[in-house]
CSV table of C-alpha atoms and ligand atoms in Angstrom, one decimal:
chain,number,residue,atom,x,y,z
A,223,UNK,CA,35.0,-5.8,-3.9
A,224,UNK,CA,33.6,-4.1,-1.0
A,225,UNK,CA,31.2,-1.4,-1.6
A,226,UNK,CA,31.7,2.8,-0.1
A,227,UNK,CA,28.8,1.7,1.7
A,228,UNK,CA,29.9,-1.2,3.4
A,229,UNK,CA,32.9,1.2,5.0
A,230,UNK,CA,30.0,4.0,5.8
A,231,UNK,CA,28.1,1.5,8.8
A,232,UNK,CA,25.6,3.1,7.7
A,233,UNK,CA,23.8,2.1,11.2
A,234,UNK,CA,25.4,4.8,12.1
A,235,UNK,CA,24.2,7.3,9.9
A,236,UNK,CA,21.6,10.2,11.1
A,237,UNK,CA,19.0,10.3,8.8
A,238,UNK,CA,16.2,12.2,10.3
A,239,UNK,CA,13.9,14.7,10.0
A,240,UNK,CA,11.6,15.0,12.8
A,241,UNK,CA,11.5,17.0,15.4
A,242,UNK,CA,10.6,13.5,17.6
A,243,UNK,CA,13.8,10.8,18.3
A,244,UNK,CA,12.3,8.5,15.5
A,245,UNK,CA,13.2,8.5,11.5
A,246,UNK,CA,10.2,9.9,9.4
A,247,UNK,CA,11.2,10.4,5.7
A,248,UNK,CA,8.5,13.6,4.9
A,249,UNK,CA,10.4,15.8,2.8
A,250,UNK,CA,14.6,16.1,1.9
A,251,UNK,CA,15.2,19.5,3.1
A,252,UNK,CA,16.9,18.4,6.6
A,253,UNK,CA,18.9,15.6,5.3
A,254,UNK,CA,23.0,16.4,4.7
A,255,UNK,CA,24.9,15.8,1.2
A,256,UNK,CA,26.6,13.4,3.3
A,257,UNK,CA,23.7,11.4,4.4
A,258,UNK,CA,22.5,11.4,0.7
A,259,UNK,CA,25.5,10.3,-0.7
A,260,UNK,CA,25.9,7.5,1.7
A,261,UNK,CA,22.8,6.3,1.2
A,262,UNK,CA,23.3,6.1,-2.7
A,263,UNK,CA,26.6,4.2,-2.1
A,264,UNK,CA,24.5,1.8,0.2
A,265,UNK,CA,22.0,1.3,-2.4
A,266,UNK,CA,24.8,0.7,-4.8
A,267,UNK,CA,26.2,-1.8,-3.0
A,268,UNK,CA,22.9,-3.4,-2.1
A,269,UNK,CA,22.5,-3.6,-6.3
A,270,UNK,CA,26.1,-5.3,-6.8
A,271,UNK,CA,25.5,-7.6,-4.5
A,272,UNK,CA,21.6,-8.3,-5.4
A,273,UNK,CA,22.0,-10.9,-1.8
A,274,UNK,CA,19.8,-11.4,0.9
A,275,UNK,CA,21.9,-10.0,4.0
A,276,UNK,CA,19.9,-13.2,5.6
A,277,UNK,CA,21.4,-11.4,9.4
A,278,UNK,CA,18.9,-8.5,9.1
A,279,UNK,CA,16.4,-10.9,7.3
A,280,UNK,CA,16.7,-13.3,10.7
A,281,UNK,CA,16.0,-10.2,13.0
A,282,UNK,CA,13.3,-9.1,11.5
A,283,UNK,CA,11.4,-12.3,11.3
A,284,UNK,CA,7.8,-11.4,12.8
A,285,UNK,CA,8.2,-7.9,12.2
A,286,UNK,CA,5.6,-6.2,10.1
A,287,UNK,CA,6.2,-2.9,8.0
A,288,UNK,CA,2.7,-1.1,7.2
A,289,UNK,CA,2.0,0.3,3.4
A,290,UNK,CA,-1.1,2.5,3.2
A,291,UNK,CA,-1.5,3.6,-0.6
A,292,UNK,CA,-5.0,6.1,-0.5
A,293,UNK,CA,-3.9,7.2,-4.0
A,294,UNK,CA,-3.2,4.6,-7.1
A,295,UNK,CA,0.8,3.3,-7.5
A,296,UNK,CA,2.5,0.6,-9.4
A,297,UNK,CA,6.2,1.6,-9.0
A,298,UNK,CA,6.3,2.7,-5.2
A,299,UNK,CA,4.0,0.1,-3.5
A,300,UNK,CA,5.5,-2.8,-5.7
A,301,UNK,CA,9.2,-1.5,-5.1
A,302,UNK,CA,8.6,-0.6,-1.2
A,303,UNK,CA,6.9,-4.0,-0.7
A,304,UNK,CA,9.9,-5.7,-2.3
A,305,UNK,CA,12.0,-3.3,-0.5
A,306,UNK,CA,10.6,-5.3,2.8
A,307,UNK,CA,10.4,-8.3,1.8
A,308,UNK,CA,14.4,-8.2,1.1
A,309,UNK,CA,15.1,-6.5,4.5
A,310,UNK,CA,13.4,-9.4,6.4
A,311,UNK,CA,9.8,-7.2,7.1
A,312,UNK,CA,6.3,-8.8,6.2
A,313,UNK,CA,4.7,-5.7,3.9
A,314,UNK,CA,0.8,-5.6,5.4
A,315,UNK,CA,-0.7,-3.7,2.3
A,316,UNK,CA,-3.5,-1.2,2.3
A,317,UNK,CA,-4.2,-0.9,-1.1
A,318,UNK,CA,-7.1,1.7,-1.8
A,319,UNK,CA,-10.1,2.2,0.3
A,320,UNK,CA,-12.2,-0.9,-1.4
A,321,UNK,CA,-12.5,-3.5,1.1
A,322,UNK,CA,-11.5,-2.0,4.2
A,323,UNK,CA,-13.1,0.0,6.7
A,324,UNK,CA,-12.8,3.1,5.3
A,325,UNK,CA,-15.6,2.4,3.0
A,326,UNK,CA,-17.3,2.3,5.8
A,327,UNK,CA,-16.8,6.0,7.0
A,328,UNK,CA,-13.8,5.3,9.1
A,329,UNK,CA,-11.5,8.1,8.7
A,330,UNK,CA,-7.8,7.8,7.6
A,331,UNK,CA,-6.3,8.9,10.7
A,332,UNK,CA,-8.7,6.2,12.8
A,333,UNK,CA,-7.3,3.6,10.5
A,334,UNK,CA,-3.7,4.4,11.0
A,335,UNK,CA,-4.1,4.6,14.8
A,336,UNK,CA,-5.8,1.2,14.2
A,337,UNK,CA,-3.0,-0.5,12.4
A,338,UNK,CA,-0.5,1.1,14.9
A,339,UNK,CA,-2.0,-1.2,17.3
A,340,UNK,CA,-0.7,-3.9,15.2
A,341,UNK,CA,3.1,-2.5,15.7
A,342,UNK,CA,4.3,-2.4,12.7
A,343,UNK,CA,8.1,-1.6,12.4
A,344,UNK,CA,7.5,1.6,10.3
A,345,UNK,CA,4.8,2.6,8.0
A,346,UNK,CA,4.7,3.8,4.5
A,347,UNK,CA,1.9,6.2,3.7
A,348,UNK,CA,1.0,7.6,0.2
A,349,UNK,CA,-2.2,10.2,0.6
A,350,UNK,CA,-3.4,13.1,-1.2
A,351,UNK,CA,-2.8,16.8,0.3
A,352,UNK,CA,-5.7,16.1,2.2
A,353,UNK,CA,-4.1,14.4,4.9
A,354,UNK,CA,-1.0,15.9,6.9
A,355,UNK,CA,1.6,13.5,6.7
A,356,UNK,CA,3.8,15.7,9.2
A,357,UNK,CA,0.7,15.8,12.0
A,358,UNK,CA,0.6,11.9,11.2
A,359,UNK,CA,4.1,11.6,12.1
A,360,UNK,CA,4.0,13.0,15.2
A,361,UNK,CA,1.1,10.9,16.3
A,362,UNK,CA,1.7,7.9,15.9
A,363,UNK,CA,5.2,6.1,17.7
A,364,UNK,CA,7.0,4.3,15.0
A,365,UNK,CA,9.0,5.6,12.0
A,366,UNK,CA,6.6,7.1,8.7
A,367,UNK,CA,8.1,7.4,5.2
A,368,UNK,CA,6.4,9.4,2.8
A,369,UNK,CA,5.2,7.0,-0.3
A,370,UNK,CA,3.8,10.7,-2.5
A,371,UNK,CA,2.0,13.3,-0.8
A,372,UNK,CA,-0.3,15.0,-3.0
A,373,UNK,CA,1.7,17.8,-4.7
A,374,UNK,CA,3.7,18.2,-1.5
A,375,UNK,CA,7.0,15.8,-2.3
A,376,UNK,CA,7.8,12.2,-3.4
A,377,UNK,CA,11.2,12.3,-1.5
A,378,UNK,CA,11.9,8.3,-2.5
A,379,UNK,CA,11.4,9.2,-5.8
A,380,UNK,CA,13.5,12.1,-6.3
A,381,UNK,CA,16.2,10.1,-3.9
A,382,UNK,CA,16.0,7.3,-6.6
A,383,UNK,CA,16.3,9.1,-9.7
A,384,UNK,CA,19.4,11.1,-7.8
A,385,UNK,CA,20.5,7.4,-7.9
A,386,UNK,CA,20.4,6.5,-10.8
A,387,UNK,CA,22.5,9.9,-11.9
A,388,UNK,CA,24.5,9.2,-9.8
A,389,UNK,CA,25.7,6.0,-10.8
A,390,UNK,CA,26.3,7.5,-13.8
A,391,UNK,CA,28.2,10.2,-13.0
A,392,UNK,CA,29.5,9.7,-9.6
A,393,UNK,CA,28.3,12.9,-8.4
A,394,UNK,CA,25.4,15.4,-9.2
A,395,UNK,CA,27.3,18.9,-7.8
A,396,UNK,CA,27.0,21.4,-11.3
A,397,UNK,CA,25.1,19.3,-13.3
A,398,UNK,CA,22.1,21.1,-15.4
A,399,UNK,CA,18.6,19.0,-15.4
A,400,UNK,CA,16.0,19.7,-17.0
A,401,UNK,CA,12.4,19.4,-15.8
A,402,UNK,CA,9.7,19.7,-18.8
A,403,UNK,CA,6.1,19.8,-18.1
A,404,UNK,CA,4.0,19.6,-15.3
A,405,UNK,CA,5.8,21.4,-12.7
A,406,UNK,CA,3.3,22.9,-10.9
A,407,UNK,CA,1.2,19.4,-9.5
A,408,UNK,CA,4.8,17.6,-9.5
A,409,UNK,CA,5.4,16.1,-6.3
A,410,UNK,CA,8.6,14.7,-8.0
A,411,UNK,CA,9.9,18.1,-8.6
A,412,UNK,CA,8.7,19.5,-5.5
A,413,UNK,CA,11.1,16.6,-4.0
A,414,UNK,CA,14.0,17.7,-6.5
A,415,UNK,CA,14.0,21.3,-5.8
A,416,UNK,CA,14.7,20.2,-2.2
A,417,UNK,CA,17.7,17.4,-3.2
A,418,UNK,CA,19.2,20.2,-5.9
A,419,UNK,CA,20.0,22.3,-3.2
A,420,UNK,CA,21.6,19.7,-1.0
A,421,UNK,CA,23.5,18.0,-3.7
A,422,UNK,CA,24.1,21.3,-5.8
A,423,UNK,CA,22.7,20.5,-9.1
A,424,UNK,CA,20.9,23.0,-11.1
A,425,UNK,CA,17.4,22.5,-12.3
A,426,UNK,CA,16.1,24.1,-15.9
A,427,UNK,CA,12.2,24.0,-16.5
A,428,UNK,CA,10.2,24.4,-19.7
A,429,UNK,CA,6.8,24.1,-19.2
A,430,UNK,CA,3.0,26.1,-20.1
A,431,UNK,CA,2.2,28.6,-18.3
A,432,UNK,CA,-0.5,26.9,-16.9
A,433,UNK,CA,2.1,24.3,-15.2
A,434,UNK,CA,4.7,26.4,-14.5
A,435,UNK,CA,5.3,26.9,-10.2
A,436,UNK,CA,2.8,29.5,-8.8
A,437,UNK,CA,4.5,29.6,-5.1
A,438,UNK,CA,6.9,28.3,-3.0
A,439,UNK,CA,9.9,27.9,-5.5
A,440,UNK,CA,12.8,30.6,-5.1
A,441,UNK,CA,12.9,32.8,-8.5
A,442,UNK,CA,16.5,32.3,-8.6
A,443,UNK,CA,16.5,29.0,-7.9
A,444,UNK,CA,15.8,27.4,-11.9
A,445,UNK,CA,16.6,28.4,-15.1
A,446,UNK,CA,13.5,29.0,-17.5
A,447,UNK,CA,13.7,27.8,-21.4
A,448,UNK,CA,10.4,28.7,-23.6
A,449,UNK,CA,11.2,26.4,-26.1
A,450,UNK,CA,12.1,22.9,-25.3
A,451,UNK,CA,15.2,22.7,-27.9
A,452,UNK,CA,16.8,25.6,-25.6
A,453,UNK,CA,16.3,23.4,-22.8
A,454,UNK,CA,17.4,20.1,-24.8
A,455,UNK,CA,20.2,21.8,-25.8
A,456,UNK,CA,21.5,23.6,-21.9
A,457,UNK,CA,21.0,19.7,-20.4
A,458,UNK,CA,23.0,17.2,-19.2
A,459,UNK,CA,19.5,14.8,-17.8
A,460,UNK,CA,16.2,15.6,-19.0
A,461,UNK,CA,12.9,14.4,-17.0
A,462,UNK,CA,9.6,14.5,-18.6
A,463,UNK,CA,6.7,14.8,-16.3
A,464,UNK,CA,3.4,12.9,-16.3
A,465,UNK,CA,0.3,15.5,-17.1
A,466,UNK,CA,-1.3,15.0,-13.7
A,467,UNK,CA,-5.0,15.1,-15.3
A,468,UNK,CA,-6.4,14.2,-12.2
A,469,UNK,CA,-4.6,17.0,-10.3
A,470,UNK,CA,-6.0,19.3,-13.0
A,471,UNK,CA,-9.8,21.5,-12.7
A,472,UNK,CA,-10.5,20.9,-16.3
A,473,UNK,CA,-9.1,19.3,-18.8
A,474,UNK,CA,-9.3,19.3,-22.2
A,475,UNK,CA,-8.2,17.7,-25.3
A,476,UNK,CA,-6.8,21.1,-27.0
A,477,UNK,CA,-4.4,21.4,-24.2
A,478,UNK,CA,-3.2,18.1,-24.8
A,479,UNK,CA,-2.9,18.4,-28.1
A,480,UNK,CA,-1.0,21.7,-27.9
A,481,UNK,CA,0.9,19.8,-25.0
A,482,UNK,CA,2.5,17.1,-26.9
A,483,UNK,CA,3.5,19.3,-30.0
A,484,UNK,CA,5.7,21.8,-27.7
A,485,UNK,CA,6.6,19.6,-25.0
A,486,UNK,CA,6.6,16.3,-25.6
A,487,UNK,CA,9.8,14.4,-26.8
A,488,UNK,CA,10.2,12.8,-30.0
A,489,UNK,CA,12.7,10.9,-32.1
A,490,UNK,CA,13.4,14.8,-33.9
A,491,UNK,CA,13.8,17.0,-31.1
A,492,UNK,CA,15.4,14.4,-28.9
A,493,UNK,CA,18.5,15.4,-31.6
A,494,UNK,CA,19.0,18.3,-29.5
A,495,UNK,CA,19.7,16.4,-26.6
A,496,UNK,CA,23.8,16.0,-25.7
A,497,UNK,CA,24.7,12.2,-26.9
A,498,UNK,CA,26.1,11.8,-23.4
A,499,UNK,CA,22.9,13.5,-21.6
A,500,UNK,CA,20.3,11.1,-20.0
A,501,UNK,CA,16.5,10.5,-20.3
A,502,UNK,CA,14.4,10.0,-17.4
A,503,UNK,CA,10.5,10.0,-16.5
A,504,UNK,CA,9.1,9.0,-13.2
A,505,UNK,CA,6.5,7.1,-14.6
A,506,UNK,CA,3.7,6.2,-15.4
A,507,UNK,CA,4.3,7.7,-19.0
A,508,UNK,CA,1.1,9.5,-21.2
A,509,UNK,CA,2.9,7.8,-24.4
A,510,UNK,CA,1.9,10.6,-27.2
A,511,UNK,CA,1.4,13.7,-24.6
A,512,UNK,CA,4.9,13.2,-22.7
A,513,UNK,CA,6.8,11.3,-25.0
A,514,UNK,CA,6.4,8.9,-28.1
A,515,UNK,CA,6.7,5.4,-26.9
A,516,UNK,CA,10.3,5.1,-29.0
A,517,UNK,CA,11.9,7.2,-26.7
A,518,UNK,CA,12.0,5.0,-24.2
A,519,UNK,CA,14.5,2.6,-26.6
A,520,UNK,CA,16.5,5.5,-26.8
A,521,UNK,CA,20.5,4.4,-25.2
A,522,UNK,CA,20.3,6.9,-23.4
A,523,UNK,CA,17.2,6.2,-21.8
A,524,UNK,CA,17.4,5.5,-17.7
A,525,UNK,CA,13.3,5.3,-17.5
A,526,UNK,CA,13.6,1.6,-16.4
A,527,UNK,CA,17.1,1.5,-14.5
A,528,UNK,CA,15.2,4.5,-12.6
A,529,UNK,CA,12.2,1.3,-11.6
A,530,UNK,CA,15.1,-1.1,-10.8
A,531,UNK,CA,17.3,1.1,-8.7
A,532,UNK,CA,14.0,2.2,-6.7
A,533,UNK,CA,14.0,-1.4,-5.3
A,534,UNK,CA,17.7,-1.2,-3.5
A,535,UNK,CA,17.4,2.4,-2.4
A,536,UNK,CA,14.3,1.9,-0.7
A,537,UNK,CA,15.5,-1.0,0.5
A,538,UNK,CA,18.9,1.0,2.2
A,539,UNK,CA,16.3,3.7,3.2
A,540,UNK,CA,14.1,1.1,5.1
A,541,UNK,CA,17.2,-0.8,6.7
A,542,UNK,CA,18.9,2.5,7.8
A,543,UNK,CA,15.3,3.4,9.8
A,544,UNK,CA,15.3,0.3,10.7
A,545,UNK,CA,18.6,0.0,12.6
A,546,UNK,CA,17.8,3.2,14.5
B,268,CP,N1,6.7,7.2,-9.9
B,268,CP,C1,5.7,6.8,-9.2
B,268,CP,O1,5.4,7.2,-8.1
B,268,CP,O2,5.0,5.8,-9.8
B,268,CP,P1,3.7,5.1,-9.2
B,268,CP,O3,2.6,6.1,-9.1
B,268,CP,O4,3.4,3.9,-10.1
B,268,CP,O5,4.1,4.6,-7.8
């Protein structure tokens, strides 16, 4: 059966952001429902199939795609690079500065405009806040997609775990997810607070108040639960964040421990969750802070369908910028 994608040509579709003629992926807020939704089918169909389209694969022999990862990632850089590989690119993989020249004292931007050189197709870049992934994109000539950018957005990963909602519900417009934890050093939420407004979901959080948003997020614009039962109870998805200690001043074991007691899910308060709600986590999980590790066995848990589906949406991402 032939996918909604298939019938989108989705060559055709717009997809970018940037000012400049070329498709940088640096944050959602300029893509259309339209655009979103067509991708999602794409990536649907892309799963169903789980074929080589061995045309693209042919074109793109020689062609290189360029991954710089300055911060740690297993799900992203494994999931983009297979994301290549099945759209016919050759990933060239910059895994941390160990080993390269940057160790030397060569600075990030010198080591893109290096690799550039090289013409790569596209690169994907994940960085810290340090570096300005929309003054990148603009200086260099080929397409960038942003891998995680400090606290700024993970657009991929909020595009993925749209995704995998959506295959379950065949649309997102009214549904109520809930957001518990870390808000304020979440890229991942920065990302969905962008795709709720496109695709019209609403967005609960239940967090401290030492991770709750200081700026930038609309007062109107999420629902706020103090006690996670409320929020269990109001969902239809719930995401736990990752406690970004390394995002954190200070840290300390009291907060933790406080953490996991009000905010983390467990086999109890997980009863207050809708049988037909879903679970999610962007991973990588803090089992005993976020979660206990049997939460993740729960049926309605999408934690690892979220990893899978990352693989064919990036993939549709990378062949849409591709085709441009
Ligand atoms: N969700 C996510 O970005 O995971 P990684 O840090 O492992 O890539």
């Amino acid at each position: 059966m032939e996918s909604n994608f298939d019938k989108a040509k989705i060559g055709l579709l717009p997809l970018y952001l940037m000012p400049t003629s070329k498709s940088s992926l640096i944050n959602l807020s300029q893509l259309s429902k339209k655009n979103i939704e067509l991708l999602f089918s794409e990536s649907l169909g892309l799963k169903s199939k789980n074929t080589l389209n061995l045309g693209q694969q042919n074109a793109n022999v020689g062609k290189t795609a360029a991954l710089l990862f300055f911060e740690p990632s297993t799900r992203t850089r494994f999931s983009f690079e297979a994301a290549c590989v099945r759209a016919g690119y050759h990933p060239m993989i910059l895994d941390g500065a160990h080993g390269t020249s940057l160790e030397k004292g060569e600075s990030i931007l010198d080591t893109v405009l290096n690799i550039e050189a090289m013409r790569p197709s596209f690169f994907i870049i994940r960085a810290d806040h340090a570096l300005d992934l929309n003054q990148l994109a603009n200086q260099i000539s080929v397409p960038l997609i942003n891998a995680g950018w400090g606290s700024h957005g993970h657009p991929t990963q909020a595009l993925l775990d749209g995704l995998t909602l959506f295959e379950k519900w065949e649309t997102l417009q009214n549904k109520k997810i809930l957001f518990i934890g870390d808000i304020r050093h979440s890229r991942v939420v920065a990302s969905h607070f962008e795709l709720a407004k496109i695709l019209g979901y609403q967005i609960g959080i239940c967090a401290p108040a030492e991770f709750l948003p200081k700026q930038n997020i609309e007062n109107n614009s999420f629902q706020y639960f103090k006690t996670l039962n409320q929020g269990l109870s109001w969902a239809d998805a719930v995401m736990a964040l990752r406690v970004q200690k390394e995002r954190h001043l200070a840290d300390s074991a009291s907060e933790i421990l406080n953490y996991s007691q009000h905010y983390g899910l467990n086999l109890s308060n997980i009863k207050q969750l809708h049988e037909k709600a879903w679970i999610l986590h962007p991973g990588p999980i803090n089992y005993g802070i976020e979660m206990e590790s049997e939460i993740l066995l729960d049926p309605r848990s999408l934690i690892l369908k979220q990893v899978e589906n990352g693989v064919f949406l990036r993939e549709a991402l990378i062949r849409n910028i591709s085709k441009e």
